[in-house]
């Protein structure tokens, strides 16, 4: 039996898209899964599907932005399945538009779901992982938009850049433990994120959803990767303790251009301010104070 067979996982955004793909892959791998989502009706259908497939699952209705709901959700999951050792912070949403046309409430809504909720999930489950001991894993879903800036979706991009940075720090803080960290940066995947975003922000702003926008976004996403295949890739990466997970090679030139700009800036800078001791400290070098 290979890890994670026999473990228990908590997956947010599990009622559709990548979250559902991850849940299906985990169940197929012999993992007990707590399916968490704000969409109770769709969540019930997914739980019935996976239970029929032989998976020990429990549906946990959860608004990931509500910190007060998380402890109870974790308790319910562990009462049903036993100790959770895998957290998949997958719930996400797109929203807003050009920066100067994005209402503050939409900006905050996107950040609450895409970045704040990942911190809340970790703050609830990480202490449990440490108390339980043994192997654990945290998987955060970001996006290629967390590596490459994209115009007209500033709220989404900034929230995903936050997820990338948070995950990198978390990995480094947990290096000496048995708790692994993975970061999923998918390209285009066939999910409901476009429709969900339009429905969510329309409700937030007190207006009717824009059907044309939702249809346009859904048509683009329909050309993307199969979320079930992405789910299988995620489980394989977690098993192999792989940190960064990508889904499409076509993004490589855009990612490299971001890094080339950074490298060029360092190469061309004249060092006018003198040496800085902080990088050596961050890399574990000798403290200039001690020497």
PDB file of N, CA, C and O in Angstrom, residues 11-24 35-39 41-47 49-50 90-92 141 189-197 199 226-228 231:
ATOM      1  N   UNK A  11     -10.819  18.495   1.161  1.00  0.00           N
ATOM      2  CA  UNK A  11     -10.671  19.174  -0.130  1.00  0.00           C
ATOM      3  C   UNK A  11     -11.708  20.290  -0.237  1.00  0.00           C
ATOM      4  O   UNK A  11     -12.921  20.019  -0.179  1.00  0.00           O
ATOM      5  N   UNK A  12     -11.264  21.525  -0.400  1.00  0.00           N
ATOM      6  CA  UNK A  12     -12.205  22.627  -0.584  1.00  0.00           C
ATOM      7  C   UNK A  12     -12.481  22.845  -2.073  1.00  0.00           C
ATOM      8  O   UNK A  12     -11.675  22.490  -2.924  1.00  0.00           O
ATOM      9  N   UNK A  13     -13.637  23.424  -2.358  1.00  0.00           N
ATOM     10  CA  UNK A  13     -14.047  23.578  -3.755  1.00  0.00           C
ATOM     11  C   UNK A  13     -14.263  22.235  -4.416  1.00  0.00           C
ATOM     12  O   UNK A  13     -14.034  22.072  -5.619  1.00  0.00           O
ATOM     13  N   UNK A  14     -14.749  21.262  -3.629  1.00  0.00           N
ATOM     14  CA  UNK A  14     -14.801  19.872  -4.093  1.00  0.00           C
ATOM     15  C   UNK A  14     -16.041  19.530  -4.905  1.00  0.00           C
ATOM     16  O   UNK A  14     -16.142  18.418  -5.423  1.00  0.00           O
ATOM     17  N   UNK A  15     -16.961  20.464  -5.047  1.00  0.00           N
ATOM     18  CA  UNK A  15     -18.216  20.143  -5.725  1.00  0.00           C
ATOM     19  C   UNK A  15     -18.119  20.234  -7.246  1.00  0.00           C
ATOM     20  O   UNK A  15     -19.052  19.831  -7.945  1.00  0.00           O
ATOM     21  N   UNK A  16     -17.011  20.741  -7.764  1.00  0.00           N
ATOM     22  CA  UNK A  16     -16.867  20.848  -9.219  1.00  0.00           C
ATOM     23  C   UNK A  16     -15.406  21.101  -9.565  1.00  0.00           C
ATOM     24  O   UNK A  16     -14.567  21.318  -8.683  1.00  0.00           O
ATOM     25  N   UNK A  17     -15.103  21.065 -10.856  1.00  0.00           N
ATOM     26  CA  UNK A  17     -13.801  21.475 -11.353  1.00  0.00           C
ATOM     27  C   UNK A  17     -12.628  20.682 -10.808  1.00  0.00           C
ATOM     28  O   UNK A  17     -12.697  19.467 -10.621  1.00  0.00           O
ATOM     29  N   UNK A  18     -11.528  21.388 -10.557  1.00  0.00           N
ATOM     30  CA  UNK A  18     -10.311  20.736 -10.111  1.00  0.00           C
ATOM     31  C   UNK A  18     -10.515  20.073  -8.751  1.00  0.00           C
ATOM     32  O   UNK A  18      -9.986  18.995  -8.492  1.00  0.00           O
ATOM     33  N   UNK A  19     -11.275  20.710  -7.876  1.00  0.00           N
ATOM     34  CA  UNK A  19     -11.530  20.114  -6.566  1.00  0.00           C
ATOM     35  C   UNK A  19     -12.189  18.758  -6.679  1.00  0.00           C
ATOM     36  O   UNK A  19     -11.811  17.801  -5.984  1.00  0.00           O
ATOM     37  N   UNK A  20     -13.175  18.649  -7.558  1.00  0.00           N
ATOM     38  CA  UNK A  20     -13.828  17.365  -7.788  1.00  0.00           C
ATOM     39  C   UNK A  20     -12.857  16.376  -8.418  1.00  0.00           C
ATOM     40  O   UNK A  20     -12.828  15.191  -8.060  1.00  0.00           O
ATOM     41  N   UNK A  21     -12.038  16.855  -9.353  1.00  0.00           N
ATOM     42  CA  UNK A  21     -11.037  15.985  -9.965  1.00  0.00           C
ATOM     43  C   UNK A  21     -10.069  15.434  -8.939  1.00  0.00           C
ATOM     44  O   UNK A  21      -9.711  14.248  -8.969  1.00  0.00           O
ATOM     45  N   UNK A  22      -9.629  16.274  -7.999  1.00  0.00           N
ATOM     46  CA  UNK A  22      -8.734  15.821  -6.932  1.00  0.00           C
ATOM     47  C   UNK A  22      -9.441  14.800  -6.051  1.00  0.00           C
ATOM     48  O   UNK A  22      -8.866  13.765  -5.682  1.00  0.00           O
ATOM     49  N   UNK A  23     -10.686  15.096  -5.694  1.00  0.00           N
ATOM     50  CA  UNK A  23     -11.438  14.182  -4.834  1.00  0.00           C
ATOM     51  C   UNK A  23     -11.605  12.816  -5.498  1.00  0.00           C
ATOM     52  O   UNK A  23     -11.432  11.768  -4.852  1.00  0.00           O
ATOM     53  N   UNK A  24     -11.934  12.814  -6.780  1.00  0.00           N
ATOM     54  CA  UNK A  24     -12.085  11.538  -7.494  1.00  0.00           C
ATOM     55  C   UNK A  24     -10.769  10.759  -7.507  1.00  0.00           C
ATOM     56  O   UNK A  24     -10.753   9.544  -7.299  1.00  0.00           O
ATOM     57  N   UNK A  35     -15.459  16.299   1.543  1.00  0.00           N
ATOM     58  CA  UNK A  35     -15.752  17.162   0.402  1.00  0.00           C
ATOM     59  C   UNK A  35     -16.340  18.464   0.926  1.00  0.00           C
ATOM     60  O   UNK A  35     -17.457  18.488   1.445  1.00  0.00           O
ATOM     61  N   UNK A  36     -15.601  19.550   0.804  1.00  0.00           N
ATOM     62  CA  UNK A  36     -16.048  20.835   1.332  1.00  0.00           C
ATOM     63  C   UNK A  36     -16.369  21.799   0.192  1.00  0.00           C
ATOM     64  O   UNK A  36     -15.585  21.934  -0.745  1.00  0.00           O
ATOM     65  N   UNK A  37     -17.517  22.456   0.293  1.00  0.00           N
ATOM     66  CA  UNK A  37     -17.910  23.419  -0.740  1.00  0.00           C
ATOM     67  C   UNK A  37     -19.060  24.257  -0.189  1.00  0.00           C
ATOM     68  O   UNK A  37     -19.796  23.824   0.705  1.00  0.00           O
ATOM     69  N   UNK A  38     -19.236  25.442  -0.752  1.00  0.00           N
ATOM     70  CA  UNK A  38     -20.332  26.307  -0.346  1.00  0.00           C
ATOM     71  C   UNK A  38     -21.641  25.921  -1.037  1.00  0.00           C
ATOM     72  O   UNK A  38     -22.722  26.260  -0.569  1.00  0.00           O
ATOM     73  N   UNK A  39     -21.536  25.197  -2.147  1.00  0.00           N
ATOM     74  CA  UNK A  39     -22.702  24.794  -2.932  1.00  0.00           C
ATOM     75  C   UNK A  39     -23.245  23.467  -2.399  1.00  0.00           C
ATOM     76  O   UNK A  39     -22.836  22.389  -2.821  1.00  0.00           O
ATOM     77  N   UNK A  41     -26.148  21.849  -2.689  1.00  0.00           N
ATOM     78  CA  UNK A  41     -26.866  20.944  -3.577  1.00  0.00           C
ATOM     79  C   UNK A  41     -25.915  20.152  -4.463  1.00  0.00           C
ATOM     80  O   UNK A  41     -26.017  18.919  -4.581  1.00  0.00           O
ATOM     81  N   UNK A  42     -24.975  20.846  -5.082  1.00  0.00           N
ATOM     82  CA  UNK A  42     -24.006  20.156  -5.939  1.00  0.00           C
ATOM     83  C   UNK A  42     -23.113  19.236  -5.098  1.00  0.00           C
ATOM     84  O   UNK A  42     -22.725  18.157  -5.533  1.00  0.00           O
ATOM     85  N   UNK A  43     -22.801  19.669  -3.891  1.00  0.00           N
ATOM     86  CA  UNK A  43     -21.955  18.881  -2.996  1.00  0.00           C
ATOM     87  C   UNK A  43     -22.619  17.548  -2.664  1.00  0.00           C
ATOM     88  O   UNK A  43     -21.966  16.501  -2.634  1.00  0.00           O
ATOM     89  N   UNK A  44     -23.933  17.574  -2.439  1.00  0.00           N
ATOM     90  CA  UNK A  44     -24.660  16.336  -2.124  1.00  0.00           C
ATOM     91  C   UNK A  44     -24.601  15.366  -3.295  1.00  0.00           C
ATOM     92  O   UNK A  44     -24.438  14.145  -3.095  1.00  0.00           O
ATOM     93  N   UNK A  45     -24.718  15.880  -4.511  1.00  0.00           N
ATOM     94  CA  UNK A  45     -24.643  15.015  -5.694  1.00  0.00           C
ATOM     95  C   UNK A  45     -23.260  14.383  -5.824  1.00  0.00           C
ATOM     96  O   UNK A  45     -23.135  13.199  -6.144  1.00  0.00           O
ATOM     97  N   UNK A  46     -22.225  15.177  -5.579  1.00  0.00           N
ATOM     98  CA  UNK A  46     -20.854  14.669  -5.680  1.00  0.00           C
ATOM     99  C   UNK A  46     -20.602  13.612  -4.613  1.00  0.00           C
ATOM    100  O   UNK A  46     -19.986  12.569  -4.877  1.00  0.00           O
ATOM    101  N   UNK A  47     -21.070  13.863  -3.407  1.00  0.00           N
ATOM    102  CA  UNK A  47     -20.887  12.889  -2.329  1.00  0.00           C
ATOM    103  C   UNK A  47     -21.576  11.575  -2.675  1.00  0.00           C
ATOM    104  O   UNK A  47     -21.019  10.489  -2.430  1.00  0.00           O
ATOM    105  N   UNK A  49     -22.162  10.440  -5.697  1.00  0.00           N
ATOM    106  CA  UNK A  49     -21.390   9.824  -6.781  1.00  0.00           C
ATOM    107  C   UNK A  49     -20.174   9.066  -6.246  1.00  0.00           C
ATOM    108  O   UNK A  49     -19.928   7.909  -6.601  1.00  0.00           O
ATOM    109  N   UNK A  50     -19.419   9.717  -5.373  1.00  0.00           N
ATOM    110  CA  UNK A  50     -18.188   9.112  -4.877  1.00  0.00           C
ATOM    111  C   UNK A  50     -18.471   7.983  -3.887  1.00  0.00           C
ATOM    112  O   UNK A  50     -17.723   7.003  -3.831  1.00  0.00           O
ATOM    113  N   UNK A  90      -8.226  24.236  -2.350  1.00  0.00           N
ATOM    114  CA  UNK A  90      -8.453  24.369  -3.786  1.00  0.00           C
ATOM    115  C   UNK A  90      -9.493  25.420  -4.161  1.00  0.00           C
ATOM    116  O   UNK A  90      -9.498  25.901  -5.292  1.00  0.00           O
ATOM    117  N   UNK A  91     -10.384  25.776  -3.257  1.00  0.00           N
ATOM    118  CA  UNK A  91     -11.458  26.714  -3.596  1.00  0.00           C
ATOM    119  C   UNK A  91     -10.883  27.997  -4.180  1.00  0.00           C
ATOM    120  O   UNK A  91      -9.902  28.545  -3.670  1.00  0.00           O
ATOM    121  N   UNK A  92     -11.495  28.488  -5.252  1.00  0.00           N
ATOM    122  CA  UNK A  92     -11.002  29.703  -5.880  1.00  0.00           C
ATOM    123  C   UNK A  92     -12.072  30.359  -6.720  1.00  0.00           C
ATOM    124  O   UNK A  92     -13.075  29.735  -7.081  1.00  0.00           O
ATOM    125  N   UNK A 141      -3.938  25.511  -4.302  1.00  0.00           N
ATOM    126  CA  UNK A 141      -4.162  25.790  -5.719  1.00  0.00           C
ATOM    127  C   UNK A 141      -3.992  27.279  -5.977  1.00  0.00           C
ATOM    128  O   UNK A 141      -4.713  28.108  -5.429  1.00  0.00           O
ATOM    129  N   UNK A 189      -8.173  25.153 -17.480  1.00  0.00           N
ATOM    130  CA  UNK A 189      -8.785  23.879 -17.136  1.00  0.00           C
ATOM    131  C   UNK A 189     -10.299  24.028 -17.264  1.00  0.00           C
ATOM    132  O   UNK A 189     -10.862  25.089 -16.962  1.00  0.00           O
ATOM    133  N   UNK A 190     -10.954  22.978 -17.718  1.00  0.00           N
ATOM    134  CA  UNK A 190     -12.399  23.011 -17.960  1.00  0.00           C
ATOM    135  C   UNK A 190     -13.147  22.961 -16.630  1.00  0.00           C
ATOM    136  O   UNK A 190     -13.482  21.889 -16.126  1.00  0.00           O
ATOM    137  N   UNK A 191     -13.398  24.138 -16.043  1.00  0.00           N
ATOM    138  CA  UNK A 191     -14.080  24.226 -14.761  1.00  0.00           C
ATOM    139  C   UNK A 191     -15.224  25.235 -14.843  1.00  0.00           C
ATOM    140  O   UNK A 191     -15.427  25.882 -15.871  1.00  0.00           O
ATOM    141  N   UNK A 192     -15.901  25.410 -13.716  1.00  0.00           N
ATOM    142  CA  UNK A 192     -17.010  26.361 -13.633  1.00  0.00           C
ATOM    143  C   UNK A 192     -16.571  27.719 -13.072  1.00  0.00           C
ATOM    144  O   UNK A 192     -17.417  28.548 -12.742  1.00  0.00           O
ATOM    145  N   UNK A 193     -15.279  27.981 -12.972  1.00  0.00           N
ATOM    146  CA  UNK A 193     -14.835  29.183 -12.277  1.00  0.00           C
ATOM    147  C   UNK A 193     -15.371  30.460 -12.915  1.00  0.00           C
ATOM    148  O   UNK A 193     -15.679  31.433 -12.220  1.00  0.00           O
ATOM    149  N   UNK A 194     -15.500  30.476 -14.230  1.00  0.00           N
ATOM    150  CA  UNK A 194     -16.015  31.665 -14.889  1.00  0.00           C
ATOM    151  C   UNK A 194     -17.465  31.927 -14.539  1.00  0.00           C
ATOM    152  O   UNK A 194     -17.841  33.051 -14.170  1.00  0.00           O
ATOM    153  N   UNK A 195     -18.312  30.896 -14.629  1.00  0.00           N
ATOM    154  CA  UNK A 195     -19.725  31.045 -14.287  1.00  0.00           C
ATOM    155  C   UNK A 195     -19.889  31.353 -12.806  1.00  0.00           C
ATOM    156  O   UNK A 195     -20.697  32.210 -12.418  1.00  0.00           O
ATOM    157  N   UNK A 196     -19.123  30.663 -11.961  1.00  0.00           N
ATOM    158  CA  UNK A 196     -19.223  30.898 -10.523  1.00  0.00           C
ATOM    159  C   UNK A 196     -18.833  32.332 -10.166  1.00  0.00           C
ATOM    160  O   UNK A 196     -19.452  32.966  -9.303  1.00  0.00           O
ATOM    161  N   UNK A 197     -17.799  32.841 -10.841  1.00  0.00           N
ATOM    162  CA  UNK A 197     -17.337  34.200 -10.560  1.00  0.00           C
ATOM    163  C   UNK A 197     -18.409  35.221 -10.913  1.00  0.00           C
ATOM    164  O   UNK A 197     -18.686  36.149 -10.148  1.00  0.00           O
ATOM    165  N   UNK A 199     -21.674  34.754 -11.214  1.00  0.00           N
ATOM    166  CA  UNK A 199     -22.805  34.612 -10.297  1.00  0.00           C
ATOM    167  C   UNK A 199     -22.484  35.235  -8.936  1.00  0.00           C
ATOM    168  O   UNK A 199     -23.308  35.943  -8.346  1.00  0.00           O
ATOM    169  N   UNK A 226      -8.792  18.476 -18.844  1.00  0.00           N
ATOM    170  CA  UNK A 226      -9.787  17.713 -18.102  1.00  0.00           C
ATOM    171  C   UNK A 226      -9.439  17.793 -16.615  1.00  0.00           C
ATOM    172  O   UNK A 226      -8.357  17.388 -16.202  1.00  0.00           O
ATOM    173  N   UNK A 227     -10.342  18.310 -15.768  1.00  0.00           N
ATOM    174  CA  UNK A 227     -10.019  18.433 -14.343  1.00  0.00           C
ATOM    175  C   UNK A 227      -9.745  17.097 -13.659  1.00  0.00           C
ATOM    176  O   UNK A 227      -9.008  17.053 -12.670  1.00  0.00           O
ATOM    177  N   UNK A 228     -10.299  16.015 -14.179  1.00  0.00           N
ATOM    178  CA  UNK A 228     -10.004  14.705 -13.596  1.00  0.00           C
ATOM    179  C   UNK A 228      -8.545  14.321 -13.827  1.00  0.00           C
ATOM    180  O   UNK A 228      -7.886  13.737 -12.952  1.00  0.00           O
ATOM    181  N   UNK A 231      -6.541  16.304 -11.458  1.00  0.00           N
ATOM    182  CA  UNK A 231      -6.634  15.701 -10.137  1.00  0.00           C
ATOM    183  C   UNK A 231      -5.687  14.538  -9.967  1.00  0.00           C
ATOM    184  O   UNK A 231      -5.020  14.392  -8.926  1.00  0.00           O
TER     185      UNK A 231
END
